[in-house]
CSV table of C-alpha atoms and ligand atoms in Angstrom, one decimal:
chain,number,residue,atom,x,y,z
A,20,MET,CA,0.0,0.0,0.0
A,21,SER,CA,1.5,3.3,-0.9
A,22,THR,CA,0.2,6.6,0.4
A,23,ASN,CA,0.4,9.9,-1.6
A,24,VAL,CA,0.8,12.9,0.7
A,25,LEU,CA,0.3,16.6,0.2
A,26,LEU,CA,2.2,18.5,2.8
A,27,LEU,CA,1.3,22.2,3.4
A,28,GLY,CA,3.8,24.7,4.7
A,29,SER,CA,7.3,26.1,3.9
A,30,GLY,CA,9.2,26.2,7.2
A,31,GLY,CA,12.0,24.1,8.8
A,32,ARG,CA,9.1,22.2,10.4
A,33,GLU,CA,7.8,21.1,7.0
A,34,HIS,CA,11.3,20.0,5.9
A,35,ALA,CA,11.6,17.9,9.1
A,36,ILE,CA,8.1,16.4,8.5
A,37,ALA,CA,9.0,15.6,4.8
A,38,TRP,CA,12.4,14.1,5.9
A,39,LYS,CA,10.6,11.9,8.5
A,40,LEU,CA,7.7,10.9,6.2
A,41,ALA,CA,10.3,9.9,3.5
A,42,GLN,CA,11.6,7.3,5.9
A,43,SER,CA,8.3,5.4,5.7
A,44,PRO,CA,8.2,2.3,3.4
A,45,ASP,CA,4.6,3.2,2.7
A,46,LEU,CA,5.1,6.7,1.3
A,47,GLY,CA,4.1,7.1,-2.3
A,48,ALA,CA,4.5,10.6,-3.9
A,49,LEU,CA,5.2,13.5,-1.5
A,50,THR,CA,4.1,16.9,-2.9
A,51,SER,CA,4.7,20.0,-0.8
A,52,ALA,CA,3.0,23.4,-1.1
A,53,PRO,CA,4.4,25.9,-1.2
A,54,GLY,CA,7.4,24.0,0.1
A,55,ASN,CA,11.0,25.1,0.2
A,56,ALA,CA,14.4,23.9,-1.0
A,57,GLY,CA,14.2,21.2,1.8
A,58,THR,CA,10.9,19.7,0.9
A,59,ALA,CA,12.0,19.7,-2.8
A,60,GLN,CA,14.5,17.0,-1.9
A,61,TYR,CA,11.5,14.6,-1.5
A,62,GLY,CA,9.2,15.5,-4.3
A,63,GLU,CA,7.5,18.2,-6.2
A,64,ASN,CA,6.8,21.7,-4.7
A,65,LEU,CA,3.6,23.4,-5.8
A,66,ASP,CA,5.1,26.8,-5.0
A,67,ALA,CA,2.2,28.9,-6.4
A,68,LEU,CA,-0.6,27.2,-4.4
A,69,ASP,CA,-2.4,29.5,-1.9
A,70,ILE,CA,-2.5,27.1,1.0
A,71,ASP,CA,-4.9,29.4,3.0
A,72,ASN,CA,-7.6,29.0,0.3
A,73,PRO,CA,-9.6,25.8,1.1
A,74,GLN,CA,-11.0,25.4,-2.5
A,75,ALA,CA,-7.5,25.7,-4.0
A,76,VAL,CA,-6.1,23.1,-1.6
A,77,VAL,CA,-9.0,20.7,-2.3
A,78,GLU,CA,-8.3,21.0,-6.0
A,79,ALA,CA,-4.5,20.5,-5.5
A,80,ALA,CA,-5.2,17.4,-3.4
A,81,ALA,CA,-7.3,15.9,-6.1
A,82,SER,CA,-4.7,16.8,-8.8
A,83,VAL,CA,-1.8,15.0,-7.0
A,84,ARG,CA,-4.2,12.2,-5.9
A,85,ALA,CA,-3.4,12.8,-2.3
A,86,ASP,CA,-4.5,10.0,0.1
A,87,LEU,CA,-3.5,12.2,3.0
A,88,VAL,CA,-3.0,15.9,3.6
A,89,VAL,CA,-0.6,17.0,6.4
A,90,ILE,CA,-1.1,20.6,7.4
A,91,GLY,CA,2.0,22.2,9.0
A,92,PRO,CA,1.1,25.9,9.9
A,93,GLU,CA,-1.9,27.4,11.8
A,94,ALA,CA,-3.2,29.8,9.1
A,95,PRO,CA,-4.7,27.1,6.8
A,96,LEU,CA,-6.3,25.4,9.9
A,97,ALA,CA,-7.9,28.7,11.0
A,98,ARG,CA,-9.2,29.2,7.5
A,99,GLY,CA,-11.0,25.8,7.4
A,100,VAL,CA,-8.7,24.0,5.0
A,101,ALA,CA,-9.0,20.8,7.0
A,102,ASP,CA,-12.9,21.1,7.0
A,103,ALA,CA,-12.9,21.5,3.2
A,104,LEU,CA,-10.8,18.5,2.6
A,105,THR,CA,-12.8,16.4,5.1
A,106,ALA,CA,-16.0,17.4,3.3
A,107,GLU,CA,-14.5,15.9,0.1
A,108,GLY,CA,-13.5,12.7,1.9
A,109,VAL,CA,-9.8,13.5,1.9
A,110,PRO,CA,-8.1,12.3,5.2
A,111,VAL,CA,-6.3,15.2,7.0
A,112,PHE,CA,-3.7,15.5,9.7
A,113,GLY,CA,-4.6,18.9,11.2
A,114,PRO,CA,-7.7,20.0,13.2
A,115,SER,CA,-11.0,21.5,11.9
A,116,MET,CA,-11.5,25.2,12.1
A,117,SER,CA,-13.6,24.8,15.2
A,118,ALA,CA,-11.0,22.6,17.0
A,119,ALA,CA,-8.2,24.9,15.9
A,120,GLU,CA,-10.0,27.9,17.6
A,121,ILE,CA,-7.9,26.9,20.6
A,122,GLU,CA,-5.0,28.7,18.9
A,123,TRP,CA,-6.8,31.3,16.7
A,124,SER,CA,-8.9,32.8,19.5
A,125,LYS,CA,-7.3,33.4,22.9
A,126,ALA,CA,-10.7,34.2,24.2
A,127,PHE,CA,-12.0,30.8,23.3
A,128,ALA,CA,-8.9,29.1,24.7
A,129,LYS,CA,-9.4,30.9,28.0
A,130,GLU,CA,-13.1,29.8,28.2
A,131,LEU,CA,-12.2,26.2,27.4
A,132,MET,CA,-9.5,26.2,30.1
A,133,ALA,CA,-11.9,27.7,32.6
A,134,GLU,CA,-14.5,25.0,31.9
A,135,ALA,CA,-12.0,22.1,31.8
A,136,GLY,CA,-10.1,23.2,34.9
A,137,ILE,CA,-6.8,23.8,33.1
A,138,ALA,CA,-4.4,26.1,35.0
A,139,THR,CA,-3.5,29.4,33.2
A,140,GLY,CA,-2.8,33.0,34.0
A,141,ARG,CA,-5.8,35.2,35.1
A,142,ALA,CA,-6.9,37.4,32.3
A,143,ALA,CA,-9.5,39.7,31.1
A,144,MET,CA,-10.6,40.4,27.4
A,145,PHE,CA,-11.3,43.9,26.2
A,146,GLU,CA,-13.1,45.2,23.1
A,147,ASP,CA,-13.0,48.8,24.4
A,148,PHE,CA,-9.8,50.7,24.3
A,149,ASP,CA,-10.5,52.9,27.4
A,150,MET,CA,-11.5,50.0,29.5
A,151,ALA,CA,-8.3,48.1,28.5
A,152,VAL,CA,-6.2,51.1,29.4
A,153,ALA,CA,-8.0,51.5,32.8
A,154,PHE,CA,-7.4,47.8,33.6
A,155,ALA,CA,-3.7,48.1,32.7
A,156,HIS,CA,-3.5,51.1,35.1
A,157,SER,CA,-5.1,49.1,37.8
A,158,ARG,CA,-2.5,46.4,37.4
A,159,GLY,CA,0.4,48.9,37.8
A,160,GLY,CA,1.6,48.1,34.3
A,161,SER,CA,3.0,44.6,35.1
A,162,CYS,CA,0.9,42.5,32.7
A,163,VAL,CA,1.0,40.8,29.3
A,164,VAL,CA,-1.0,42.3,26.4
A,165,LYS,CA,-2.1,39.8,23.8
A,166,ALA,CA,-3.9,40.2,20.5
A,167,ASP,CA,-6.9,37.9,20.5
A,168,GLY,CA,-6.3,36.4,17.1
A,169,LEU,CA,-3.4,35.0,15.0
A,170,ALA,CA,-0.5,37.5,14.8
A,171,ALA,CA,2.3,35.4,13.4
A,172,GLY,CA,3.9,35.1,16.9
A,173,LYS,CA,4.1,38.9,17.3
A,174,GLY,CA,0.9,39.7,19.1
A,175,VAL,CA,2.3,39.2,22.7
A,176,VAL,CA,3.9,42.0,24.6
A,177,VAL,CA,5.3,41.4,28.1
A,178,CYS,CA,5.0,44.8,30.0
A,179,ASP,CA,6.7,46.2,33.1
A,180,THR,CA,5.3,49.6,33.2
A,181,THR,CA,1.9,51.2,32.5
A,182,ASP,CA,3.4,53.2,29.6
A,183,GLU,CA,4.5,49.9,27.9
A,184,ALA,CA,1.1,48.4,28.4
A,185,ILE,CA,-0.7,51.4,27.0
A,186,ALA,CA,1.6,51.4,24.0
A,187,ALA,CA,0.9,47.7,23.4
A,188,ILE,CA,-2.8,48.2,23.7
A,189,GLU,CA,-2.7,51.2,21.3
A,190,ALA,CA,-0.6,49.3,18.7
A,191,SER,CA,-3.1,46.4,18.8
A,192,MET,CA,-6.4,48.1,19.1
A,193,MET,CA,-5.9,51.6,17.5
A,194,ASP,CA,-3.1,51.1,15.0
A,195,ARG,CA,-4.2,47.6,14.2
A,196,ALA,CA,-0.6,46.4,14.0
A,197,PHE,CA,-2.0,42.8,13.7
A,198,GLY,CA,-5.1,43.7,11.6
A,199,ASP,CA,-8.5,42.4,12.9
A,200,ALA,CA,-6.6,39.9,15.1
A,201,GLY,CA,-5.8,42.7,17.5
A,202,ALA,CA,-9.3,44.4,17.7
A,203,ARG,CA,-9.8,42.6,21.0
A,204,VAL,CA,-6.9,42.3,23.5
A,205,LEU,CA,-6.4,39.9,26.4
A,206,ILE,CA,-4.6,41.4,29.3
A,207,GLU,CA,-3.0,38.6,31.4
A,208,GLU,CA,-1.3,38.5,34.7
A,209,ARG,CA,2.5,38.2,34.3
A,210,LEU,CA,3.8,34.8,35.2
A,211,HIS,CA,7.3,33.8,36.1
A,212,GLY,CA,9.3,30.6,35.6
A,213,PRO,CA,11.0,28.4,33.0
A,214,GLU,CA,9.1,27.5,29.8
A,215,THR,CA,8.6,24.3,28.0
A,216,SER,CA,6.7,23.1,24.9
A,217,ALA,CA,4.4,20.1,25.4
A,218,HIS,CA,3.3,18.3,22.2
A,219,ALA,CA,1.0,15.4,21.5
A,220,PHE,CA,-0.5,13.6,18.6
A,221,THR,CA,-4.2,13.0,19.0
A,222,ASP,CA,-7.2,11.8,17.0
A,223,GLY,CA,-9.6,13.3,19.4
A,224,THR,CA,-9.7,10.2,21.7
A,225,THR,CA,-6.3,8.7,21.9
A,226,VAL,CA,-3.5,11.0,23.0
A,227,ALA,CA,0.2,10.1,22.3
A,228,HIS,CA,2.5,12.5,24.1
A,229,MET,CA,5.7,13.6,22.5
A,230,PRO,CA,8.9,14.3,24.6
A,231,PHE,CA,9.1,17.9,26.0
A,232,SER,CA,11.3,20.5,24.3
A,233,CYS,CA,12.3,24.1,24.8
A,234,ASP,CA,12.3,26.9,22.3
A,235,HIS,CA,14.4,30.1,22.5
A,236,LYS,CA,12.2,32.9,21.3
A,237,PRO,CA,14.3,36.2,21.8
A,238,VAL,CA,16.6,36.9,18.9
A,239,PHE,CA,19.9,37.5,20.9
A,240,ASP,CA,22.0,35.6,23.4
A,241,GLY,CA,20.8,35.9,27.0
A,242,ASP,CA,17.2,36.3,25.8
A,243,GLU,CA,17.9,39.8,24.7
A,244,GLY,CA,16.0,41.6,21.9
A,245,PRO,CA,12.6,41.1,20.3
A,246,ASN,CA,10.8,37.8,20.1
A,247,THR,CA,11.1,35.7,16.9
A,248,GLY,CA,9.5,32.5,15.7
A,249,GLY,CA,12.2,30.7,17.6
A,250,MET,CA,16.0,30.8,17.3
A,251,GLY,CA,16.8,27.4,18.7
A,252,VAL,CA,15.5,24.4,20.6
A,253,TYR,CA,16.6,21.5,22.7
A,254,SER,CA,14.9,18.3,23.9
A,255,PRO,CA,14.5,16.9,26.5
A,256,PRO,CA,14.6,19.5,29.3
A,257,GLY,CA,16.3,17.6,32.1
A,258,TRP,CA,15.1,20.2,34.6
A,259,LEU,CA,11.5,19.3,34.2
A,260,THR,CA,10.4,17.0,37.0
A,261,ASP,CA,8.5,13.7,36.1
A,262,ASP,CA,5.7,15.0,38.4
A,263,ASP,CA,5.3,18.3,36.4
A,264,ALA,CA,5.6,16.5,33.1
A,265,SER,CA,2.9,14.1,34.0
A,266,ARG,CA,0.7,16.9,35.4
A,267,ILE,CA,1.0,18.7,32.1
A,268,GLU,CA,0.1,15.6,30.1
A,269,ARG,CA,-2.9,14.7,32.2
A,270,GLU,CA,-4.2,18.0,33.4
A,271,VAL,CA,-3.5,20.1,30.4
A,272,THR,CA,-3.2,18.2,27.1
A,273,GLU,CA,-5.6,15.3,27.9
A,274,ARG,CA,-8.1,17.6,29.5
A,275,ALA,CA,-8.1,19.9,26.5
A,276,VAL,CA,-8.6,17.1,24.1
A,277,ALA,CA,-11.5,15.7,26.2
A,278,ALA,CA,-13.1,19.1,26.6
A,279,LEU,CA,-12.9,19.8,22.9
A,280,ALA,CA,-14.4,16.4,22.1
A,281,ALA,CA,-17.2,17.0,24.6
A,282,SER,CA,-18.1,20.3,22.9
A,283,GLY,CA,-18.3,18.5,19.5
A,284,ARG,CA,-14.9,19.8,18.3
A,285,GLU,CA,-13.0,16.5,17.9
A,286,TYR,CA,-9.3,17.4,17.6
A,287,ARG,CA,-7.2,15.6,15.0
A,288,GLY,CA,-3.6,16.6,14.6
A,289,ALA,CA,-0.8,17.8,16.8
A,290,LEU,CA,-1.7,19.8,20.0
A,291,TYR,CA,1.0,21.9,21.5
A,292,PRO,CA,0.4,23.8,24.8
A,293,GLY,CA,3.2,26.3,25.6
A,294,MET,CA,3.8,26.0,29.4
A,295,MET,CA,5.3,28.1,32.2
A,296,LEU,CA,6.5,26.3,35.3
A,297,THR,CA,5.4,28.8,38.0
A,298,SER,CA,5.9,28.5,41.7
A,299,SER,CA,2.2,27.5,41.9
A,300,GLY,CA,2.6,24.8,39.3
A,301,PRO,CA,2.5,24.5,35.5
A,302,LYS,CA,0.4,27.0,33.7
A,303,VAL,CA,-0.6,27.4,30.1
A,304,ILE,CA,0.8,30.4,28.2
A,305,GLU,CA,-0.9,29.5,25.0
A,306,PHE,CA,-2.3,26.6,23.0
A,307,ASN,CA,-1.1,25.9,19.5
A,308,CYS,CA,-3.0,23.7,17.0
A,309,ARG,CA,0.1,22.3,15.2
A,310,LEU,CA,3.7,21.3,15.8
A,311,GLY,CA,6.0,24.1,17.0
A,312,ASP,CA,8.8,25.4,14.7
A,313,PRO,CA,11.7,24.8,15.6
A,314,GLU,CA,10.3,22.2,18.1
A,315,ALA,CA,9.4,19.8,15.3
A,316,GLU,CA,13.0,19.9,14.1
A,317,ALA,CA,14.2,18.7,17.5
A,318,LEU,CA,11.4,16.2,18.1
A,319,LEU,CA,11.0,14.3,14.8
A,320,PRO,CA,14.7,13.1,14.9
A,321,ARG,CA,13.8,11.4,18.2
A,322,LEU,CA,10.8,9.6,16.8
A,323,THR,CA,11.6,5.9,16.2
A,324,SER,CA,8.1,5.1,14.8
A,325,ASP,CA,6.7,5.7,11.3
A,326,LEU,CA,5.4,9.3,11.1
A,327,LEU,CA,3.3,8.4,8.0
A,328,ALA,CA,1.5,5.7,10.0
A,329,ILE,CA,1.0,8.1,12.8
A,330,CYS,CA,-0.5,10.9,10.6
A,331,ASP,CA,-2.6,8.4,8.9
A,332,GLY,CA,-3.8,6.9,12.2
A,333,VAL,CA,-4.7,10.5,13.4
A,334,ALA,CA,-6.5,11.3,10.2
A,335,HIS,CA,-8.6,8.1,10.4
A,336,GLY,CA,-9.3,8.2,14.1
A,337,ARG,CA,-7.2,5.0,14.6
A,338,LEU,CA,-4.2,6.4,16.5
A,339,ALA,CA,-4.6,3.8,19.2
A,340,GLU,CA,-3.5,1.1,16.7
A,341,VAL,CA,-0.3,2.8,15.8
A,342,PRO,CA,3.0,2.7,17.7
A,343,VAL,CA,4.4,6.1,18.8
A,344,GLU,CA,7.9,5.6,20.3
A,345,TRP,CA,10.8,7.9,20.9
A,346,ASP,CA,14.5,7.3,21.6
A,347,ASP,CA,16.3,8.5,24.8
A,348,ASP,CA,18.8,10.7,22.9
A,349,ALA,CA,19.0,14.5,23.2
A,350,THR,CA,18.7,16.9,20.3
A,351,VAL,CA,19.8,20.5,19.9
A,352,GLY,CA,18.7,22.7,17.0
A,353,VAL,CA,20.4,26.1,16.2
A,354,VAL,CA,18.5,28.4,13.8
A,355,MET,CA,20.6,30.6,11.4
A,356,ALA,CA,18.7,33.7,10.4
A,357,SER,CA,19.1,36.5,7.8
A,358,GLY,CA,20.7,39.8,8.9
A,359,GLY,CA,18.1,42.1,10.4
A,360,TYR,CA,15.6,39.3,11.3
A,361,PRO,CA,13.0,39.6,13.0
A,362,GLY,CA,13.0,43.1,11.5
A,363,SER,CA,13.5,43.6,7.8
A,364,TYR,CA,16.1,41.6,6.0
A,365,GLU,CA,17.5,40.9,2.5
A,366,THR,CA,17.0,37.6,0.7
A,367,GLY,CA,18.8,36.1,-2.3
A,368,GLN,CA,22.1,35.6,-0.5
A,369,PRO,CA,24.0,32.4,-1.5
A,370,ILE,CA,24.2,29.8,1.3
A,371,THR,CA,27.5,27.9,1.5
A,372,GLY,CA,28.7,24.9,3.4
A,373,VAL,CA,25.5,22.8,3.8
A,374,GLU,CA,27.2,20.0,1.9
A,375,ASP,CA,30.1,20.0,4.5
A,376,VAL,CA,27.8,19.1,7.4
A,377,ASP,CA,28.3,15.6,9.0
A,378,GLU,CA,26.1,12.9,7.6
A,379,ASP,CA,24.2,12.3,10.9
A,380,VAL,CA,23.5,16.0,11.4
A,381,GLN,CA,20.3,17.4,9.9
A,382,VAL,CA,20.1,20.8,8.2
A,383,PHE,CA,16.4,21.6,8.0
A,384,LEU,CA,15.9,24.3,5.5
A,385,ALA,CA,13.3,27.0,6.1
A,386,GLY,CA,13.6,30.4,4.2
A,387,ALA,CA,15.8,28.8,1.6
A,388,ARG,CA,15.3,28.3,-2.2
A,389,LEU,CA,17.2,27.0,-5.2
A,390,ASP,CA,17.8,29.7,-7.8
A,391,ALA,CA,17.6,28.9,-11.6
A,392,ASP,CA,21.2,27.5,-11.6
A,393,GLY,CA,20.5,25.3,-8.6
A,394,THR,CA,22.4,27.4,-6.1
A,395,LEU,CA,20.9,27.4,-2.6
A,396,GLN,CA,20.0,31.0,-1.5
A,397,THR,CA,18.2,32.7,1.4
A,398,ALA,CA,14.5,33.4,0.9
A,399,GLY,CA,13.2,34.2,4.4
A,400,GLY,CA,14.0,35.4,8.0
A,401,ARG,CA,14.7,32.0,9.6
A,402,VAL,CA,16.9,30.4,6.9
A,403,LEU,CA,17.7,27.0,8.4
A,404,CYS,CA,18.0,24.9,11.5
A,405,VAL,CA,21.0,22.7,12.2
A,406,VAL,CA,20.0,19.7,14.4
A,407,ALA,CA,22.4,17.3,16.1
A,408,LYS,CA,21.5,14.2,18.2
A,409,ALA,CA,23.6,12.6,20.8
A,410,PRO,CA,23.3,10.6,24.0
A,411,THR,CA,23.7,13.8,26.1
A,412,LEU,CA,22.6,17.4,25.5
A,413,GLY,CA,26.1,18.6,26.0
A,414,GLU,CA,27.4,16.4,23.1
A,415,ALA,CA,24.4,17.3,20.9
A,416,ARG,CA,25.1,21.0,21.5
A,417,GLU,CA,28.7,20.7,20.7
A,418,ARG,CA,28.0,18.9,17.5
A,419,ALA,CA,25.2,21.3,16.5
A,420,TYR,CA,27.6,24.3,16.8
A,421,ASP,CA,30.5,22.5,15.2
A,422,ASN,CA,28.3,22.1,12.1
A,423,VAL,CA,26.7,25.5,12.2
A,424,ARG,CA,30.2,27.0,11.9
A,425,ARG,CA,30.6,25.3,8.5
A,426,ILE,CA,27.6,27.1,7.0
A,427,ASP,CA,27.6,30.7,5.9
A,428,PHE,CA,25.7,33.4,4.1
A,429,GLU,CA,25.9,37.2,4.0
A,430,GLY,CA,24.5,38.6,7.3
A,431,ALA,CA,23.9,35.2,8.9
A,432,HIS,CA,23.4,35.3,12.6
A,433,TYR,CA,22.5,32.8,15.3
A,434,ARG,CA,22.4,32.5,19.0
A,435,THR,CA,25.5,31.0,20.7
A,436,ASP,CA,23.6,30.0,23.9
A,437,ILE,CA,21.1,27.5,22.7
A,438,ALA,CA,20.9,24.7,25.3
A,439,ALA,CA,23.8,26.3,27.2
A,440,PRO,CA,24.7,24.5,30.4
A,441,ALA,CA,23.2,27.0,32.8
A,442,ARG,CA,20.0,27.1,30.9
A,443,VAL,CA,19.7,23.3,30.6
A,444,ALA,CA,20.4,22.9,34.3
A,445,SER,CA,17.6,25.3,35.5
A,446,GLY,CA,15.4,25.9,32.5
A,447,GLN,CA,16.0,29.7,33.0
A,448,GLY,CA,18.0,32.1,31.0
A,449,LEU,CA,21.7,32.8,31.7
B,12,AMP,P1,3.4,33.5,22.8
B,12,AMP,O1,3.5,34.3,21.5
B,12,AMP,O2,2.0,33.4,23.3
B,12,AMP,O3,4.2,32.3,22.7
B,12,AMP,O4,4.2,34.4,23.8
B,12,AMP,C1,5.5,34.8,23.6
B,12,AMP,C2,6.3,34.8,24.9
B,12,AMP,O5,5.7,35.7,25.8
B,12,AMP,C3,6.2,33.5,25.7
B,12,AMP,O6,7.1,32.5,25.2
B,12,AMP,C4,6.5,34.0,27.1
B,12,AMP,O7,7.9,34.1,27.3
B,12,AMP,C5,5.9,35.3,27.1
B,12,AMP,N1,4.6,35.3,27.8
B,12,AMP,C6,3.4,35.0,27.3
B,12,AMP,N2,2.4,35.1,28.3
B,12,AMP,C7,3.1,35.4,29.4
B,12,AMP,C8,2.7,35.6,30.8
B,12,AMP,N3,1.4,35.5,31.1
B,12,AMP,N4,3.6,35.9,31.7
B,12,AMP,C9,4.9,36.0,31.3
B,12,AMP,N5,5.3,35.8,30.1
B,12,AMP,C10,4.5,35.5,29.1
B,13,LIG,N1,8.3,27.8,18.4
B,13,LIG,C1,7.1,28.5,18.7
B,13,LIG,C2,5.9,28.2,17.8
B,13,LIG,O1,6.0,27.4,16.9
B,13,LIG,O2,4.9,28.7,18.1
C-alpha cells in the first residue's frame, strides 16, 4: 500500500516532516505546497498554491491524488482547509477550524481552560480601548498584552510599566498592527518561571504524548532583543520533573482534548500547549494547533516510529492502533537567520557549506530556495536549523555548533547559547 501525501507549509518544520515521512516504506509521492528547498528533496513543490484557500487546496489534493494531507502551519487550519478536505472525503492531519480555535482565539482558549479546569494565568478580554487602558493602570503596568487572534507570533507584549502596556494596547487596538486579530486584546497576569513546549499527537480520543522540548524565542543571546518565531531548541529538558511532566500531560493536554471532544470539536492533529512552570505549578501560556517550529525539528529526529502511519492513524481516528515511540537521545537545534531578522532583511544571499555538514547532522531548510542555476540561497528570515542528536545534551550541543560554523551566508546570525549548560540545568535564561 503506498500513500500519496500533500504537505502544506514552507518552514523548517515542514522540511523535518518531509524528511521523516520519507523514511516510511509506505510513502508514495510526496508533494509540498508551497514548500522550500528542503521539501523539494523529497518530491514536487507546488510553490504557487495559496494554502490558505480551502478550495484551491481541495483541487490540488485531487490533482496530486493525495491519500492524506498533512497541514503544518496554523493559518490554513484557521481558514477551514481541514474542513474543506474532510467534506471531500480526503483524510487530513490537522484539526478542523472549530477545534483549531484553541489557537486562533485566545478568548476561546481561556473559556475552554476555565471549563476544563486547566491552569492558566488570570486574564480579562477587552473590546473597548479605554477599559483596557484603565485595567492596565489598575495592574500597575505589570501585565501581558495579547492580541486575541493570530498574529504570526508577534501579538504578545510582556510589560513592566503602564506606559509599555498602553503602547501595546494602542498598537493592537488603535493602530491595528495585527489587523483584525488585534481588535480585541487579552490582558493577562504576568507569570514567572521556565518555559517548555508540550506536544501530543491526537485523533480526538487517543493522546500520544511527545517528549518535551524548549524553544528560545528572543533573537539575541541571554534572551535579549525582540521575540522571533524561535532561534533554537533542545529536547529533553532535564530540569522538568517527572511530576510536572505528567501533570502537564494529564491536566492540560488530555483535559483539553477531552473538553474539545465534549463540545463537538473533535481534535485531530498535533496539539501543543506552551507551558510556564510557575511557583504554583505548571500554567498554560498559549495553545497551538500544530507542531512548533523549531520544536518539530528537535522532536522528529527522536521519533523511532513511522510518522506516516501516525499521521494516517490520526486522520482516520485510529491512533490507538499505531505505535508512537521515541528514543532517549538528546537533540539541539540552532537556527541561522538572515541579517536584520526579526526586522526587515534581504533575501537572495547564496548559502554555502550545507554539503560540509556531518552525515548524521540534519540541516532543516526554512527560508531557503534554489535559484535557476540550482544554487541554494536565502529566501526568508529564519533560513535553516542545524540539528544534532547525541546521548547527552552537551554532546548534541557541541556537534550542532561545530556544524553551524561550516555554514555561511551574508548577514547570517545565530544565538550561541542554545541549550547552554546553565539554561539546561535550570530551564531559565543565563
Ligand atoms: P506567545 O507568542 O504566546 O508564545 O508568547 C511569547 C512569549 O511571551 C512566551 O514564550 C513567554 O515568554 C511570554 N509570555 C506570554 N504570556 C506570558 C505571561 N502570562 N507571563 C509572562 N510571560 C508571558
Ligand atoms: N516555536 C514556537 C511556535 O512554533 O509557536
